[in-house]
Amino acid sequence: MKKLGLILGVAVFCLFLLSRIFFTVRTGEAAVVTTFGKMPREAITCPGLYARWPWPVQDAHIFDNRLKCLDTAFEETYTRDQKNVIVMLYAGWRIGDPILFLQRVGAEAAAETNLEGLIRNYKNMVFGSHDFGDFVNPDPGLLKFDEVERAILEPLRAEAAGRYGIEVAMLGIRKLGLPESITTHVFERMRSERKALADRYRAEGDSEAMRIRAEAEKRRELILAEAKAEAKRIQALGEAEAAEHYAVFEKNPELAIFLRKIETLEKTLDEKSVLVLGADAAPYDLLRGAAGEGAGIGKSAPEK
Amino acid sequence: MNKEREKLLFWLAAAAIVALCANFAAAALSGLSAPAAVQPFIATLAVAALLAGLRERQARLADMEREGAERDSGPARSGSIFTGGVETGAMGAERALKRFEAAAQPVFFALAAAAQIGGAWWLTRLSAGGAGASGHAAVAAFVALEALIFHAAGRYFGAEKGGPGAAWFQSPARYAGVAAAACLAAAVLCFAGAAVWPAADAWAARILAACAGVMGVESLLRLAGEVYRPRVAGVEERVFESAAAATILNPLSWARHVSEAVDYQFGFEVSRTRIYLFLARAAAPFIASQIALLYLLSCMVFLGPEEAGILERFGEPQRPELAGGFHFKLPWPIERVVRVPAKRIHTLSVELEPAGRERSGAALWSRPRYDKEEYFLTAGRLSPSEADSDSRAVPAGLLVFNAPLEYIITNVYDYTYIHRAPRDALQKIASRAVARKAAGRHLFDIIGGNLGAITSELKAEIQREADSNGLGVRILFVGATGIHPPVPVATAFESVTGALEERNERVARAQGFAAREIPLASAGAYALLRKAESFRVRRAAVAAADAALFEGVCAGSGKAPSVFKTMRTLDAVARAVARARKYVMAADPETEVVIMNFEKRIGAELFELESKATNVEAGGIQ
C-alpha cells in the first residue's frame, strides 16, 4: 500500500514537473517565454509543443491571438454642423506583437481599456470634422460611413501597433443614436408630421366631400331649372293652343265676361263663405215685397 | 512552572498579533488575497492564547495564595484562632479562578465567532489579486514561514502532558494547527497563482473564507450551548473545543466517526469484517484504475450529427475536419478535438441580445414587443424649403428594426481560429449593416414596399463583411420582422390611417348625397315636365270646350235675350250660395250690423279694430 502511494506520489510529481516544462501553443495563440524576466527576441506564434525551464527560470506567457471584438461605450459626440449624436463603434483586434504587448500592456482587460481610449479619441476627432448629413441622409450616396471608418481606423491601427503591440483588424460604426432629450423632440416632430398628414387627409376628405356635394347640387339645380324652363315652354304652348279657341268669345264679349263672372262666382263661394245679403238683392228682394204686402218683411227689389 | 507557561502563552498571543499586522501589510502591499485569507484563523489563535495566558496567570495567583495559606496554617500557628480567616482568603482566589474559567469559554466563542464570521464576510468582499497583484513568491514564502511557526507552536503546546490545567494550556495548540494549515494552503495557492493558475489567489480567499464561516457558525452554536451546558463538579471540561478545527487538522477523523457510528448501529464491528477490509484494501487501486480508465477514454471522441470536429495535435489543427460519429485520437494533452456545431442553423437577432425576450400576444406597434427595443436612426424627409436651402441640415427619425438572422458555419477552421467570439462579431457586423441601411433611407422607404429589397441588400452586405473578416459563415436569411416606428409615436402613425379612413368616409358620405340628390332632381324635373304637359293638354282642351260651350250659350241667349242673363245669374247664385252661410239683411241699409264669429281663433288684429276695421277676413271680424 505504501509502495502504491509512493508510486502515485512520484507519478503525480512527475506529471506536475512535465506540465511545468512542456507547454502547448494552439493555433490562434501566441507565447512569449521569458528567462528570469528577460524578454526573448521572438515570440512563438506557430502551433506546437514547446519546452522551457520550469519557473522561476523561465516563464511562458500565452495569449489568445484570435480576433476579439470590442464595443466602445454608446457615447455622445458633436458633428461639424454642431449636432449631438450618440455613437457606438466596435473594433476587432488581436495581438500583433506579443513581446511589445507583454511589455506595454500585459493583459487583455488593460489592452481593451487602452484601445477604447484611442478609439474614442479618433472617433471624436473624425466625427467633429463631418456633418450630421454624412451619417444620416435620405440619399444613400451622400453617406460617408466608409470614409469615416477609414479615417478612424488608419491612425488607430498605426498607433495601437506602435504603442501597444495591438493589431486592429476591423472597425465599424455599430450604432447611431440621439440623446434622450433630442429623441423626445424627434418623437414630437414625427408626431407632428403624422398629425399634419392626418389633418391633410381629413381636409382632403372635407374638400372632396364639399366638391362632390357642390357638383351634385349644381347638377340638381341644372336639371330642375331645365325642367322648369321646359315646363314653362310647354305651358306656353298650352296657353297658345287655348288662345286659339278664345277667338270665339269675340263674337259676344259681354256675354263671355258675364259667363266668366258667373263661373267665378260659383268657384269662389264655398261652404265656409259667409254672405251678408241685402234684402234688395235678387232673389231675396222677394222677401222685401212679401213683407210690404202682408208679413211686413219689405218690398221687392227693383229689377236691374 | 505556571509562570513559564503563562509567558509562553502570552508570547504566542503576541506572535499571532504581530502576524495579523504583518499579513495586513503584506496584503495591502502586494494586492494579493492570500495573506488576508488567513487572518480569521490567526485572530482566533490570538484570542485563545490570550485567554489561556490569563487563565494561567490567575491559576498562578491562586497557587501562590494556596501556598501562602499552607505556610500560614503550619504547626507554629496551629492554635491560632484566625485559621478560618486565612482559608477564606485562599478560597477567594480559587473562586476568582473558577469564575474566570466559567466566563472564559463563552467569551472565547463570542470573540472567535466575531473574528471568523466577520473575517469570512470581509474576505468575500475582498477583491482578488488581479492584474495589478505582484510579489506572489515573497508573499507565499512569508505565509509559509508563518505556517511553520504556528505548526511548531501547535506541536509544542499540544505535547503538554496531562495534569492540572493541562487542557487550558493545550487549547491554543488546536488553533495554532488550524492557523498553520490555513497559512500553508494560502502559501501553496499563492505560489500556484504565480506559477500555474492565476486565479488561485482568488480561490485561496474563497476556500479559507468558507472554512472560517463554518468555524464561525460552530463557534456561535457553542456559545449558545455554553448557556445550557451542564457543569459537573470534579470533571475536567474540554477547553475551546472545535469539531471543525479537529476535522481540518485530521481530515480522516470524519471517516473514523462514520465507522464508529456504523459499528454502533449494527451492534458489531462492521469495520472488522472481511468484506469491509477487502473494500478498504481495494479502494485505492480501484480509484486509481478508474482514473486511468477515464484518462484512456479521452482517446475516444463521439461527435453529434450536427457537429464537426477539428483534431488538434499539440495545438496544431489537422485536416480534414472530422465528421459526426466515432473517432479515435491520441490522449490529452497530445491530441484534443474542438467541437463545432457546423451543421446546425444558428439564429441571432440584431440588437436584441441579450435583452431579447419577446412578449406574447398581438404584435402591435403601440405595444412594446420586447423588454428593451433599440432605435435606429433614419433620415427624415426634407421640406421643400429645406431642400432648396444650402444648409445640409437633415431631419432625423427613429425606427425599431429587429432583424432575425440565420447563418450556418461553412468553414470550421476560420470560425474557430480567426475570431474568439465569431457569433458576437457577426452580431456587430449585422448591427453595422442595419445602422447604415436605416441611416440612408426615410422611414417609409424602409417599412413600405422596399422591405424585401432592403433585406436582400442587408443579407448581401452582411455576407460580404463576414467573408472579408474571415468568419467562415454563410448567411441564410435576414428577416424583416418587428420593423416599425418607435412605440411612443406609433399612435400618431395609426392616427394617419384613421384619418385616411375618415377622409374616405367623408367622401363616401358626399357621394351618397350626390347619389341621392341627382336622381331626385331628375325625378322632380320629370314631374315638372309631365305636369306642364298635362297643363298644356288640359288648358287646350278646356279652352276648346269653353269655346264650344260659349258658342252654345251664345245661341241660347239669342233665343231669349231678355231673361237669359237673369236666369243664368240666379242659377249661378243658387248653386254658389247653396253651401255658404247666408245672412239676409231685411233691415234698413243705414243700420250697421256687426256679427261676431267665434268659430275661429281671435287673432291679435282683433285689438286693432281701428286700423283693421276695413280689412276683415272671412272667419275673423265681419
PDB file of N, CA, C and O in Angstrom, chain A residues 227-271:
ATOM      1  N   ALA A 227     -85.817  71.673 -66.353  1.00  0.00           N
ATOM      2  CA  ALA A 227     -87.157  71.100 -66.323  1.00  0.00           C
ATOM      3  C   ALA A 227     -88.206  72.201 -66.198  1.00  0.00           C
ATOM      4  O   ALA A 227     -89.268  72.159 -66.855  1.00  0.00           O
ATOM      5  N   LYS A 228     -87.872  73.208 -65.329  1.00  0.00           N
ATOM      6  CA  LYS A 228     -88.839  74.288 -65.141  1.00  0.00           C
ATOM      7  C   LYS A 228     -89.006  75.080 -66.447  1.00  0.00           C
ATOM      8  O   LYS A 228     -90.131  75.440 -66.840  1.00  0.00           O
ATOM      9  N   ALA A 229     -87.891  75.327 -67.098  1.00  0.00           N
ATOM     10  CA  ALA A 229     -87.960  76.063 -68.360  1.00  0.00           C
ATOM     11  C   ALA A 229     -88.774  75.296 -69.392  1.00  0.00           C
ATOM     12  O   ALA A 229     -89.635  75.862 -70.096  1.00  0.00           O
ATOM     13  N   GLU A 230     -88.531  74.051 -69.472  1.00  0.00           N
ATOM     14  CA  GLU A 230     -89.253  73.203 -70.420  1.00  0.00           C
ATOM     15  C   GLU A 230     -90.731  73.164 -70.066  1.00  0.00           C
ATOM     16  O   GLU A 230     -91.622  73.210 -70.945  1.00  0.00           O
ATOM     17  N   ALA A 231     -90.978  73.124 -68.729  1.00  0.00           N
ATOM     18  CA  ALA A 231     -92.374  73.089 -68.280  1.00  0.00           C
ATOM     19  C   ALA A 231     -93.078  74.379 -68.674  1.00  0.00           C
ATOM     20  O   ALA A 231     -94.236  74.358 -69.136  1.00  0.00           O
ATOM     21  N   LYS A 232     -92.369  75.489 -68.497  1.00  0.00           N
ATOM     22  CA  LYS A 232     -92.996  76.764 -68.862  1.00  0.00           C
ATOM     23  C   LYS A 232     -93.238  76.834 -70.369  1.00  0.00           C
ATOM     24  O   LYS A 232     -94.257  77.347 -70.830  1.00  0.00           O
ATOM     25  N   ARG A 233     -92.257  76.308 -71.104  1.00  0.00           N
ATOM     26  CA  ARG A 233     -92.439  76.292 -72.550  1.00  0.00           C
ATOM     27  C   ARG A 233     -93.679  75.468 -72.929  1.00  0.00           C
ATOM     28  O   ARG A 233     -94.487  75.873 -73.774  1.00  0.00           O
ATOM     29  N   ILE A 234     -93.800  74.365 -72.264  1.00  0.00           N
ATOM     30  CA  ILE A 234     -94.952  73.502 -72.549  1.00  0.00           C
ATOM     31  C   ILE A 234     -96.257  74.211 -72.149  1.00  0.00           C
ATOM     32  O   ILE A 234     -97.268  74.161 -72.872  1.00  0.00           O
ATOM     33  N   GLN A 235     -96.165  74.897 -70.981  1.00  0.00           N
ATOM     34  CA  GLN A 235     -97.360  75.621 -70.548  1.00  0.00           C
ATOM     35  C   GLN A 235     -97.719  76.731 -71.546  1.00  0.00           C
ATOM     36  O   GLN A 235     -98.905  76.967 -71.853  1.00  0.00           O
ATOM     37  N   ALA A 236     -96.668  77.357 -72.044  1.00  0.00           N
ATOM     38  CA  ALA A 236     -96.919  78.412 -73.041  1.00  0.00           C
ATOM     39  C   ALA A 236     -97.589  77.847 -74.294  1.00  0.00           C
ATOM     40  O   ALA A 236     -98.500  78.464 -74.880  1.00  0.00           O
ATOM     41  N   LEU A 237     -97.133  76.682 -74.678  1.00  0.00           N
ATOM     42  CA  LEU A 237     -97.771  76.022 -75.810  1.00  0.00           C
ATOM     43  C   LEU A 237     -99.250  75.778 -75.524  1.00  0.00           C
ATOM     44  O   LEU A 237    -100.130  75.981 -76.392  1.00  0.00           O
ATOM     45  N   GLY A 238     -99.487  75.325 -74.280  1.00  0.00           N
ATOM     46  CA  GLY A 238    -100.880  75.071 -73.876  1.00  0.00           C
ATOM     47  C   GLY A 238    -101.698  76.342 -73.938  1.00  0.00           C
ATOM     48  O   GLY A 238    -102.846  76.340 -74.422  1.00  0.00           O
ATOM     49  N   GLU A 239    -101.061  77.417 -73.446  1.00  0.00           N
ATOM     50  CA  GLU A 239    -101.766  78.698 -73.469  1.00  0.00           C
ATOM     51  C   GLU A 239    -102.036  79.133 -74.903  1.00  0.00           C
ATOM     52  O   GLU A 239    -103.128  79.653 -75.228  1.00  0.00           O
ATOM     53  N   ALA A 240    -101.040  78.937 -75.746  1.00  0.00           N
ATOM     54  CA  ALA A 240    -101.207  79.332 -77.144  1.00  0.00           C
ATOM     55  C   ALA A 240    -102.322  78.537 -77.795  1.00  0.00           C
ATOM     56  O   ALA A 240    -103.168  79.085 -78.546  1.00  0.00           O
ATOM     57  N   GLU A 241    -102.308  77.259 -77.493  1.00  0.00           N
ATOM     58  CA  GLU A 241    -103.364  76.409 -78.068  1.00  0.00           C
ATOM     59  C   GLU A 241    -104.732  76.844 -77.535  1.00  0.00           C
ATOM     60  O   GLU A 241    -105.740  76.869 -78.275  1.00  0.00           O
ATOM     61  N   ALA A 242    -104.738  77.198 -76.229  1.00  0.00           N
ATOM     62  CA  ALA A 242    -106.017  77.620 -75.639  1.00  0.00           C
ATOM     63  C   ALA A 242    -106.478  78.946 -76.245  1.00  0.00           C
ATOM     64  O   ALA A 242    -107.683  79.154 -76.497  1.00  0.00           O
ATOM     65  N   ALA A 243    -105.502  79.823 -76.499  1.00  0.00           N
ATOM     66  CA  ALA A 243    -105.845  81.146 -77.020  1.00  0.00           C
ATOM     67  C   ALA A 243    -106.505  81.061 -78.390  1.00  0.00           C
ATOM     68  O   ALA A 243    -107.308  81.911 -78.755  1.00  0.00           O
ATOM     69  N   GLU A 244    -106.123  80.044 -79.129  1.00  0.00           N
ATOM     70  CA  GLU A 244    -106.752  79.877 -80.448  1.00  0.00           C
ATOM     71  C   GLU A 244    -108.260  79.680 -80.317  1.00  0.00           C
ATOM     72  O   GLU A 244    -109.036  80.064 -81.193  1.00  0.00           O
ATOM     73  N   HIS A 245    -108.643  79.079 -79.227  1.00  0.00           N
ATOM     74  CA  HIS A 245    -110.076  78.843 -79.031  1.00  0.00           C
ATOM     75  C   HIS A 245    -110.774  80.079 -78.481  1.00  0.00           C
ATOM     76  O   HIS A 245    -112.004  80.132 -78.489  1.00  0.00           O
ATOM     77  N   TYR A 246    -109.970  81.004 -77.900  1.00  0.00           N
ATOM     78  CA  TYR A 246    -110.613  82.172 -77.309  1.00  0.00           C
ATOM     79  C   TYR A 246    -111.209  83.126 -78.380  1.00  0.00           C
ATOM     80  O   TYR A 246    -111.971  84.016 -78.044  1.00  0.00           O
ATOM     81  N   ALA A 247    -110.902  82.956 -79.641  1.00  0.00           N
ATOM     82  CA  ALA A 247    -111.409  83.857 -80.686  1.00  0.00           C
ATOM     83  C   ALA A 247    -112.939  83.845 -80.759  1.00  0.00           C
ATOM     84  O   ALA A 247    -113.577  84.858 -81.085  1.00  0.00           O
ATOM     85  N   VAL A 248    -113.464  82.748 -80.330  1.00  0.00           N
ATOM     86  CA  VAL A 248    -114.902  82.602 -80.413  1.00  0.00           C
ATOM     87  C   VAL A 248    -115.613  83.561 -79.441  1.00  0.00           C
ATOM     88  O   VAL A 248    -116.738  83.979 -79.680  1.00  0.00           O
ATOM     89  N   PHE A 249    -114.882  83.931 -78.362  1.00  0.00           N
ATOM     90  CA  PHE A 249    -115.506  84.810 -77.384  1.00  0.00           C
ATOM     91  C   PHE A 249    -115.692  86.218 -77.939  1.00  0.00           C
ATOM     92  O   PHE A 249    -116.460  87.002 -77.383  1.00  0.00           O
ATOM     93  N   GLU A 250    -114.975  86.553 -78.989  1.00  0.00           N
ATOM     94  CA  GLU A 250    -115.092  87.875 -79.570  1.00  0.00           C
ATOM     95  C   GLU A 250    -116.451  88.080 -80.252  1.00  0.00           C
ATOM     96  O   GLU A 250    -116.844  89.200 -80.579  1.00  0.00           O
ATOM     97  N   LYS A 251    -117.150  87.022 -80.470  1.00  0.00           N
ATOM     98  CA  LYS A 251    -118.489  87.166 -81.082  1.00  0.00           C
ATOM     99  C   LYS A 251    -119.421  87.927 -80.141  1.00  0.00           C
ATOM    100  O   LYS A 251    -120.259  88.700 -80.568  1.00  0.00           O
ATOM    101  N   ASN A 252    -119.319  87.702 -78.850  1.00  0.00           N
ATOM    102  CA  ASN A 252    -120.147  88.402 -77.871  1.00  0.00           C
ATOM    103  C   ASN A 252    -119.325  88.563 -76.599  1.00  0.00           C
ATOM    104  O   ASN A 252    -119.428  87.770 -75.649  1.00  0.00           O
ATOM    105  N   PRO A 253    -118.441  89.545 -76.556  1.00  0.00           N
ATOM    106  CA  PRO A 253    -117.544  89.696 -75.386  1.00  0.00           C
ATOM    107  C   PRO A 253    -118.322  89.912 -74.088  1.00  0.00           C
ATOM    108  O   PRO A 253    -117.936  89.405 -73.048  1.00  0.00           O
ATOM    109  N   GLU A 254    -119.419  90.662 -74.155  1.00  0.00           N
ATOM    110  CA  GLU A 254    -120.186  90.937 -72.923  1.00  0.00           C
ATOM    111  C   GLU A 254    -120.713  89.648 -72.314  1.00  0.00           C
ATOM    112  O   GLU A 254    -120.605  89.418 -71.093  1.00  0.00           O
ATOM    113  N   LEU A 255    -121.201  88.822 -73.217  1.00  0.00           N
ATOM    114  CA  LEU A 255    -121.719  87.546 -72.731  1.00  0.00           C
ATOM    115  C   LEU A 255    -120.593  86.660 -72.180  1.00  0.00           C
ATOM    116  O   LEU A 255    -120.765  85.993 -71.162  1.00  0.00           O
ATOM    117  N   ALA A 256    -119.508  86.735 -72.868  1.00  0.00           N
ATOM    118  CA  ALA A 256    -118.369  85.903 -72.389  1.00  0.00           C
ATOM    119  C   ALA A 256    -117.943  86.329 -71.001  1.00  0.00           C
ATOM    120  O   ALA A 256    -117.697  85.492 -70.131  1.00  0.00           O
ATOM    121  N   ILE A 257    -117.844  87.629 -70.804  1.00  0.00           N
ATOM    122  CA  ILE A 257    -117.432  88.117 -69.476  1.00  0.00           C
ATOM    123  C   ILE A 257    -118.482  87.755 -68.442  1.00  0.00           C
ATOM    124  O   ILE A 257    -118.161  87.354 -67.315  1.00  0.00           O
ATOM    125  N   PHE A 258    -119.746  87.896 -68.849  1.00  0.00           N
ATOM    126  CA  PHE A 258    -120.832  87.546 -67.939  1.00  0.00           C
ATOM    127  C   PHE A 258    -120.715  86.080 -67.504  1.00  0.00           C
ATOM    128  O   PHE A 258    -120.803  85.728 -66.326  1.00  0.00           O
ATOM    129  N   LEU A 259    -120.505  85.258 -68.505  1.00  0.00           N
ATOM    130  CA  LEU A 259    -120.392  83.826 -68.181  1.00  0.00           C
ATOM    131  C   LEU A 259    -119.181  83.536 -67.278  1.00  0.00           C
ATOM    132  O   LEU A 259    -119.251  82.716 -66.369  1.00  0.00           O
ATOM    133  N   ARG A 260    -118.135  84.262 -67.542  1.00  0.00           N
ATOM    134  CA  ARG A 260    -116.927  84.028 -66.719  1.00  0.00           C
ATOM    135  C   ARG A 260    -117.175  84.461 -65.280  1.00  0.00           C
ATOM    136  O   ARG A 260    -116.742  83.800 -64.340  1.00  0.00           O
ATOM    137  N   LYS A 261    -117.911  85.595 -65.156  1.00  0.00           N
ATOM    138  CA  LYS A 261    -118.221  86.068 -63.820  1.00  0.00           C
ATOM    139  C   LYS A 261    -119.032  85.034 -63.051  1.00  0.00           C
ATOM    140  O   LYS A 261    -118.782  84.740 -61.877  1.00  0.00           O
ATOM    141  N   ILE A 262    -120.023  84.525 -63.741  1.00  0.00           N
ATOM    142  CA  ILE A 262    -120.878  83.508 -63.107  1.00  0.00           C
ATOM    143  C   ILE A 262    -120.026  82.302 -62.677  1.00  0.00           C
ATOM    144  O   ILE A 262    -120.148  81.796 -61.566  1.00  0.00           O
ATOM    145  N   GLU A 263    -119.195  81.937 -63.572  1.00  0.00           N
ATOM    146  CA  GLU A 263    -118.334  80.769 -63.278  1.00  0.00           C
ATOM    147  C   GLU A 263    -117.433  81.047 -62.065  1.00  0.00           C
ATOM    148  O   GLU A 263    -117.271  80.216 -61.177  1.00  0.00           O
ATOM    149  N   THR A 264    -116.867  82.278 -62.081  1.00  0.00           N
ATOM    150  CA  THR A 264    -116.004  82.670 -60.975  1.00  0.00           C
ATOM    151  C   THR A 264    -116.767  82.709 -59.662  1.00  0.00           C
ATOM    152  O   THR A 264    -116.251  82.284 -58.613  1.00  0.00           O
ATOM    153  N   LEU A 265    -118.023  83.220 -59.759  1.00  0.00           N
ATOM    154  CA  LEU A 265    -118.850  83.285 -58.553  1.00  0.00           C
ATOM    155  C   LEU A 265    -119.046  81.898 -57.974  1.00  0.00           C
ATOM    156  O   LEU A 265    -118.901  81.681 -56.764  1.00  0.00           O
ATOM    157  N   GLU A 266    -119.305  80.961 -58.798  1.00  0.00           N
ATOM    158  CA  GLU A 266    -119.540  79.595 -58.326  1.00  0.00           C
ATOM    159  C   GLU A 266    -118.282  78.992 -57.734  1.00  0.00           C
ATOM    160  O   GLU A 266    -118.325  78.268 -56.744  1.00  0.00           O
ATOM    161  N   LYS A 267    -117.183  79.334 -58.359  1.00  0.00           N
ATOM    162  CA  LYS A 267    -115.933  78.730 -57.885  1.00  0.00           C
ATOM    163  C   LYS A 267    -115.493  79.311 -56.554  1.00  0.00           C
ATOM    164  O   LYS A 267    -114.900  78.608 -55.728  1.00  0.00           O
ATOM    165  N   THR A 268    -115.717  80.619 -56.380  1.00  0.00           N
ATOM    166  CA  THR A 268    -115.142  81.269 -55.203  1.00  0.00           C
ATOM    167  C   THR A 268    -115.997  81.123 -53.974  1.00  0.00           C
ATOM    168  O   THR A 268    -115.521  81.360 -52.864  1.00  0.00           O
ATOM    169  N   LEU A 269    -117.253  80.785 -54.138  1.00  0.00           N
ATOM    170  CA  LEU A 269    -118.096  80.630 -52.945  1.00  0.00           C
ATOM    171  C   LEU A 269    -118.149  79.160 -52.560  1.00  0.00           C
ATOM    172  O   LEU A 269    -118.464  78.308 -53.374  1.00  0.00           O
ATOM    173  N   ASP A 270    -117.806  78.906 -51.306  1.00  0.00           N
ATOM    174  CA  ASP A 270    -117.898  77.521 -50.832  1.00  0.00           C
ATOM    175  C   ASP A 270    -118.656  77.525 -49.517  1.00  0.00           C
ATOM    176  O   ASP A 270    -119.192  78.544 -49.098  1.00  0.00           O
ATOM    177  N   GLU A 271    -118.651  76.425 -48.829  1.00  0.00           N
ATOM    178  CA  GLU A 271    -119.452  76.298 -47.610  1.00  0.00           C
ATOM    179  C   GLU A 271    -118.926  77.135 -46.467  1.00  0.00           C
ATOM    180  O   GLU A 271    -119.610  77.398 -45.503  1.00  0.00           O
TER     181      GLU A 271
END
